[in-house]
Amino acid sequence: DTPAIREIFTHEKDMYLVDGSPESIAKAILKLKEDPKLREKLAKNAYQKMKTEYDETHVAKQFLNVVQKHLAL
């Protein structure tokens, strides 16, 4: 879990975020092991987010918008 990751993902919506402590990681692993519905929801939502917001076409369009904006200055 880092600030950059939190800009992209939301805890328990499309990612299970925890601090880096061994205890937190172990608890998260057990939680995900015991909750197949949560695992499925996280996987589905994360896949959809990556497919719609971070595929190469979307990223290329964003990049072109930034370049065009700065060239217009």
mmCIF file of N, CA and C in Angstrom:
data_model
loop_
_atom_site.group_PDB
_atom_site.id
_atom_site.type_symbol
_atom_site.label_atom_id
_atom_site.label_comp_id
_atom_site.label_asym_id
_atom_site.label_seq_id
_atom_site.Cartn_x
_atom_site.Cartn_y
_atom_site.Cartn_z
ATOM 1 N N ASP A 1 0.840 -1.175 0.000
ATOM 2 C CA ASP A 1 0.000 0.000 0.000
ATOM 3 C C ASP A 1 0.889 1.243 0.000
ATOM 4 N N THR A 2 0.710 2.064 -1.013
ATOM 5 C CA THR A 2 1.446 3.318 -1.113
ATOM 6 C C THR A 2 0.492 4.399 -1.600
ATOM 7 N N PRO A 3 0.859 5.670 -1.422
ATOM 8 C CA PRO A 3 -0.012 6.736 -1.939
ATOM 9 C C PRO A 3 -0.287 6.605 -3.436
ATOM 10 N N ALA A 4 0.698 6.212 -4.209
ATOM 11 C CA ALA A 4 0.488 6.061 -5.653
ATOM 12 C C ALA A 4 -0.524 4.962 -5.963
ATOM 13 N N ILE A 5 -0.461 3.861 -5.236
ATOM 14 C CA ILE A 5 -1.424 2.770 -5.429
ATOM 15 C C ILE A 5 -2.825 3.241 -5.059
ATOM 16 N N ARG A 6 -2.940 4.032 -3.989
ATOM 17 C CA ARG A 6 -4.254 4.527 -3.562
ATOM 18 C C ARG A 6 -4.851 5.516 -4.559
ATOM 19 N N GLU A 7 -4.015 6.129 -5.399
ATOM 20 C CA GLU A 7 -4.545 7.002 -6.453
ATOM 21 C C GLU A 7 -5.264 6.187 -7.523
ATOM 22 N N ILE A 8 -4.893 4.938 -7.670
ATOM 23 C CA ILE A 8 -5.463 4.087 -8.720
ATOM 24 C C ILE A 8 -6.541 3.173 -8.162
ATOM 25 N N PHE A 9 -6.270 2.530 -7.045
ATOM 26 C CA PHE A 9 -7.154 1.514 -6.506
ATOM 27 C C PHE A 9 -7.861 1.982 -5.241
ATOM 28 N N THR A 10 -9.009 1.363 -4.972
ATOM 29 C CA THR A 10 -9.793 1.651 -3.773
ATOM 30 C C THR A 10 -9.864 0.372 -2.940
ATOM 31 N N HIS A 11 -9.553 0.517 -1.658
ATOM 32 C CA HIS A 11 -9.552 -0.633 -0.749
ATOM 33 C C HIS A 11 -10.911 -1.329 -0.752
ATOM 34 N N GLU A 12 -10.876 -2.625 -0.922
ATOM 35 C CA GLU A 12 -12.027 -3.522 -0.937
ATOM 36 C C GLU A 12 -13.007 -3.272 -2.088
ATOM 37 N N LYS A 13 -12.622 -2.412 -3.035
ATOM 38 C CA LYS A 13 -13.418 -2.267 -4.260
ATOM 39 C C LYS A 13 -12.712 -2.982 -5.406
ATOM 40 N N ASP A 14 -11.444 -2.625 -5.627
ATOM 41 C CA ASP A 14 -10.689 -3.258 -6.694
ATOM 42 C C ASP A 14 -9.279 -3.673 -6.262
ATOM 43 N N MET A 15 -9.021 -3.577 -4.965
ATOM 44 C CA MET A 15 -7.730 -3.994 -4.417
ATOM 45 C C MET A 15 -7.902 -4.150 -2.908
ATOM 46 N N TYR A 16 -7.146 -5.064 -2.335
ATOM 47 C CA TYR A 16 -7.139 -5.205 -0.879
ATOM 48 C C TYR A 16 -5.830 -4.611 -0.396
ATOM 49 N N LEU A 17 -5.894 -3.401 0.147
ATOM 50 C CA LEU A 17 -4.697 -2.652 0.508
ATOM 51 C C LEU A 17 -4.375 -2.823 1.992
ATOM 52 N N VAL A 18 -3.126 -3.075 2.277
ATOM 53 C CA VAL A 18 -2.659 -3.187 3.659
ATOM 54 C C VAL A 18 -1.291 -2.544 3.770
ATOM 55 N N ASP A 19 -0.914 -2.196 5.006
ATOM 56 C CA ASP A 19 0.449 -1.703 5.192
ATOM 57 C C ASP A 19 1.420 -2.870 5.015
ATOM 58 N N GLY A 20 2.678 -2.611 5.040
ATOM 59 C CA GLY A 20 3.666 -3.646 4.742
ATOM 60 C C GLY A 20 4.060 -4.538 5.896
ATOM 61 N N SER A 21 3.379 -4.425 7.020
ATOM 62 C CA SER A 21 3.782 -5.245 8.167
ATOM 63 C C SER A 21 3.410 -6.705 7.934
ATOM 64 N N PRO A 22 4.234 -7.620 8.435
ATOM 65 C CA PRO A 22 3.925 -9.044 8.273
ATOM 66 C C PRO A 22 2.554 -9.419 8.830
ATOM 67 N N GLU A 23 2.164 -8.808 9.943
ATOM 68 C CA GLU A 23 0.863 -9.111 10.537
ATOM 69 C C GLU A 23 -0.280 -8.702 9.604
ATOM 70 N N SER A 24 -0.191 -7.511 9.026
ATOM 71 C CA SER A 24 -1.235 -7.028 8.119
ATOM 72 C C SER A 24 -1.316 -7.880 6.858
ATOM 73 N N ILE A 25 -0.164 -8.247 6.345
ATOM 74 C CA ILE A 25 -0.139 -9.081 5.140
ATOM 75 C C ILE A 25 -0.756 -10.450 5.438
ATOM 76 N N ALA A 26 -0.395 -11.031 6.579
ATOM 77 C CA ALA A 26 -0.942 -12.340 6.954
ATOM 78 C C ALA A 26 -2.462 -12.266 7.138
ATOM 79 N N LYS A 27 -2.953 -11.223 7.800
ATOM 80 C CA LYS A 27 -4.395 -11.059 7.984
ATOM 81 C C LYS A 27 -5.105 -10.914 6.639
ATOM 82 N N ALA A 28 -4.506 -10.155 5.736
ATOM 83 C CA ALA A 28 -5.110 -9.954 4.409
ATOM 84 C C ALA A 28 -5.163 -11.268 3.632
ATOM 85 N N ILE A 29 -4.103 -12.035 3.697
ATOM 86 C CA ILE A 29 -4.073 -13.329 3.005
ATOM 87 C C ILE A 29 -5.174 -14.239 3.545
ATOM 88 N N LEU A 30 -5.295 -14.296 4.863
ATOM 89 C CA LEU A 30 -6.338 -15.132 5.465
ATOM 90 C C LEU A 30 -7.738 -14.630 5.102
ATOM 91 N N LYS A 31 -7.929 -13.319 5.121
ATOM 92 C CA LYS A 31 -9.221 -12.747 4.755
ATOM 93 C C LYS A 31 -9.590 -13.139 3.324
ATOM 94 N N LEU A 32 -8.658 -12.977 2.411
ATOM 95 C CA LEU A 32 -8.934 -13.309 1.010
ATOM 96 C C LEU A 32 -9.106 -14.811 0.811
ATOM 97 N N LYS A 33 -8.358 -15.595 1.578
ATOM 98 C CA LYS A 33 -8.495 -17.052 1.489
ATOM 99 C C LYS A 33 -9.897 -17.489 1.908
ATOM 100 N N GLU A 34 -10.429 -16.826 2.920
ATOM 101 C CA GLU A 34 -11.705 -17.232 3.502
ATOM 102 C C GLU A 34 -12.917 -16.571 2.842
ATOM 103 N N ASP A 35 -12.704 -15.623 1.936
ATOM 104 C CA ASP A 35 -13.824 -14.874 1.364
ATOM 105 C C ASP A 35 -13.790 -14.905 -0.170
ATOM 106 N N PRO A 36 -14.311 -15.976 -0.772
ATOM 107 C CA PRO A 36 -14.270 -16.094 -2.228
ATOM 108 C C PRO A 36 -15.056 -14.998 -2.950
ATOM 109 N N LYS A 37 -16.135 -14.507 -2.344
ATOM 110 C CA LYS A 37 -16.899 -13.423 -2.986
ATOM 111 C C LYS A 37 -16.071 -12.148 -3.064
ATOM 112 N N LEU A 38 -15.324 -11.843 -2.017
ATOM 113 C CA LEU A 38 -14.454 -10.670 -2.025
ATOM 114 C C LEU A 38 -13.358 -10.838 -3.073
ATOM 115 N N ARG A 39 -12.744 -12.028 -3.120
ATOM 116 C CA ARG A 39 -11.709 -12.287 -4.135
ATOM 117 C C ARG A 39 -12.259 -12.068 -5.539
ATOM 118 N N GLU A 40 -13.439 -12.593 -5.793
ATOM 119 C CA GLU A 40 -14.048 -12.470 -7.120
ATOM 120 C C GLU A 40 -14.362 -11.002 -7.440
ATOM 121 N N LYS A 41 -14.908 -10.285 -6.471
ATOM 122 C CA LYS A 41 -15.234 -8.872 -6.682
ATOM 123 C C LYS A 41 -13.977 -8.059 -6.978
ATOM 124 N N LEU A 42 -12.924 -8.275 -6.179
ATOM 125 C CA LEU A 42 -11.673 -7.547 -6.385
ATOM 126 C C LEU A 42 -11.088 -7.843 -7.763
ATOM 127 N N ALA A 43 -11.085 -9.109 -8.134
ATOM 128 C CA ALA A 43 -10.518 -9.500 -9.430
ATOM 129 C C ALA A 43 -11.309 -8.881 -10.574
ATOM 130 N N LYS A 44 -12.633 -8.966 -10.501
ATOM 131 C CA LYS A 44 -13.483 -8.433 -11.564
ATOM 132 C C LYS A 44 -13.326 -6.914 -11.682
ATOM 133 N N ASN A 45 -13.376 -6.224 -10.550
ATOM 134 C CA ASN A 45 -13.274 -4.765 -10.572
ATOM 135 C C ASN A 45 -11.897 -4.279 -11.008
ATOM 136 N N ALA A 46 -10.844 -4.935 -10.541
ATOM 137 C CA ALA A 46 -9.492 -4.534 -10.941
ATOM 138 C C ALA A 46 -9.279 -4.774 -12.433
ATOM 139 N N TYR A 47 -9.756 -5.896 -12.933
ATOM 140 C CA TYR A 47 -9.636 -6.188 -14.362
ATOM 141 C C TYR A 47 -10.378 -5.136 -15.182
ATOM 142 N N GLN A 48 -11.592 -4.813 -14.769
ATOM 143 C CA GLN A 48 -12.382 -3.820 -15.507
ATOM 144 C C GLN A 48 -11.708 -2.452 -15.490
ATOM 145 N N LYS A 49 -11.165 -2.067 -14.340
ATOM 146 C CA LYS A 49 -10.467 -0.780 -14.240
ATOM 147 C C LYS A 49 -9.259 -0.740 -15.177
ATOM 148 N N MET A 50 -8.470 -1.796 -15.177
ATOM 149 C CA MET A 50 -7.297 -1.828 -16.045
ATOM 150 C C MET A 50 -7.704 -1.833 -17.523
ATOM 151 N N LYS A 51 -8.752 -2.566 -17.827
ATOM 152 C CA LYS A 51 -9.217 -2.680 -19.209
ATOM 153 C C LYS A 51 -9.747 -1.345 -19.736
ATOM 154 N N THR A 52 -10.436 -0.589 -18.901
ATOM 155 C CA THR A 52 -11.056 0.643 -19.372
ATOM 156 C C THR A 52 -10.198 1.887 -19.175
ATOM 157 N N GLU A 53 -9.387 1.925 -18.128
ATOM 158 C CA GLU A 53 -8.653 3.149 -17.814
ATOM 159 C C GLU A 53 -7.160 3.094 -18.135
ATOM 160 N N TYR A 54 -6.620 1.891 -18.282
ATOM 161 C CA TYR A 54 -5.173 1.791 -18.450
ATOM 162 C C TYR A 54 -4.763 0.939 -19.644
ATOM 163 N N ASP A 55 -5.686 0.682 -20.570
ATOM 164 C CA ASP A 55 -5.283 -0.023 -21.777
ATOM 165 C C ASP A 55 -4.476 0.938 -22.656
ATOM 166 N N GLU A 56 -3.769 0.406 -23.635
ATOM 167 C CA GLU A 56 -2.855 1.240 -24.412
ATOM 168 C C GLU A 56 -3.564 2.342 -25.183
ATOM 169 N N THR A 57 -4.785 2.115 -25.645
ATOM 170 C CA THR A 57 -5.511 3.146 -26.385
ATOM 171 C C THR A 57 -5.851 4.317 -25.470
ATOM 172 N N HIS A 58 -6.365 4.024 -24.308
ATOM 173 C CA HIS A 58 -6.731 5.078 -23.359
ATOM 174 C C HIS A 58 -5.490 5.865 -22.908
ATOM 175 N N VAL A 59 -4.434 5.167 -22.588
ATOM 176 C CA VAL A 59 -3.203 5.826 -22.137
ATOM 177 C C VAL A 59 -2.615 6.670 -23.269
ATOM 178 N N ALA A 60 -2.643 6.166 -24.498
ATOM 179 C CA ALA A 60 -2.127 6.926 -25.640
ATOM 180 C C ALA A 60 -2.932 8.210 -25.840
ATOM 181 N N LYS A 61 -4.246 8.135 -25.715
ATOM 182 C CA LYS A 61 -5.084 9.339 -25.852
ATOM 183 C C LYS A 61 -4.756 10.352 -24.767
ATOM 184 N N GLN A 62 -4.578 9.879 -23.540
ATOM 185 C CA GLN A 62 -4.218 10.784 -22.451
ATOM 186 C C GLN A 62 -2.869 11.447 -22.733
ATOM 187 N N PHE A 63 -1.916 10.661 -23.212
ATOM 188 C CA PHE A 63 -0.587 11.190 -23.524
ATOM 189 C C PHE A 63 -0.680 12.250 -24.620
ATOM 190 N N LEU A 64 -1.435 11.970 -25.670
ATOM 191 C CA LEU A 64 -1.592 12.940 -26.758
ATOM 192 C C LEU A 64 -2.249 14.223 -26.264
ATOM 193 N N ASN A 65 -3.222 14.106 -25.392
ATOM 194 C CA ASN A 65 -3.855 15.304 -24.828
ATOM 195 C C ASN A 65 -2.861 16.159 -24.062
ATOM 196 N N VAL A 66 -1.994 15.522 -23.291
ATOM 197 C CA VAL A 66 -0.976 16.263 -22.537
ATOM 198 C C VAL A 66 -0.005 16.941 -23.497
ATOM 199 N N VAL A 67 0.450 16.215 -24.500
ATOM 200 C CA VAL A 67 1.392 16.780 -25.473
ATOM 201 C C VAL A 67 0.751 17.952 -26.206
ATOM 202 N N GLN A 68 -0.475 17.772 -26.672
ATOM 203 C CA GLN A 68 -1.168 18.852 -27.404
ATOM 204 C C GLN A 68 -1.382 20.061 -26.514
ATOM 205 N N LYS A 69 -1.705 19.851 -25.273
ATOM 206 C CA LYS A 69 -1.907 20.952 -24.341
ATOM 207 C C LYS A 69 -0.616 21.751 -24.177
ATOM 208 N N HIS A 70 0.503 21.070 -24.045
ATOM 209 C CA HIS A 70 1.774 21.762 -23.807
ATOM 210 C C HIS A 70 2.341 22.362 -25.090
ATOM 211 N N LEU A 71 2.033 21.800 -26.226
ATOM 212 C CA LEU A 71 2.480 22.388 -27.490
ATOM 213 C C LEU A 71 1.690 23.644 -27.830
ATOM 214 N N ALA A 72 0.485 23.724 -27.317
ATOM 215 C CA ALA A 72 -0.364 24.890 -27.578
ATOM 216 C C ALA A 72 0.092 26.114 -26.802
ATOM 217 N N LEU A 73 0.947 25.920 -25.801
ATOM 218 C CA LEU A 73 1.432 27.062 -25.008
ATOM 219 C C LEU A 73 2.349 27.867 -25.794
#
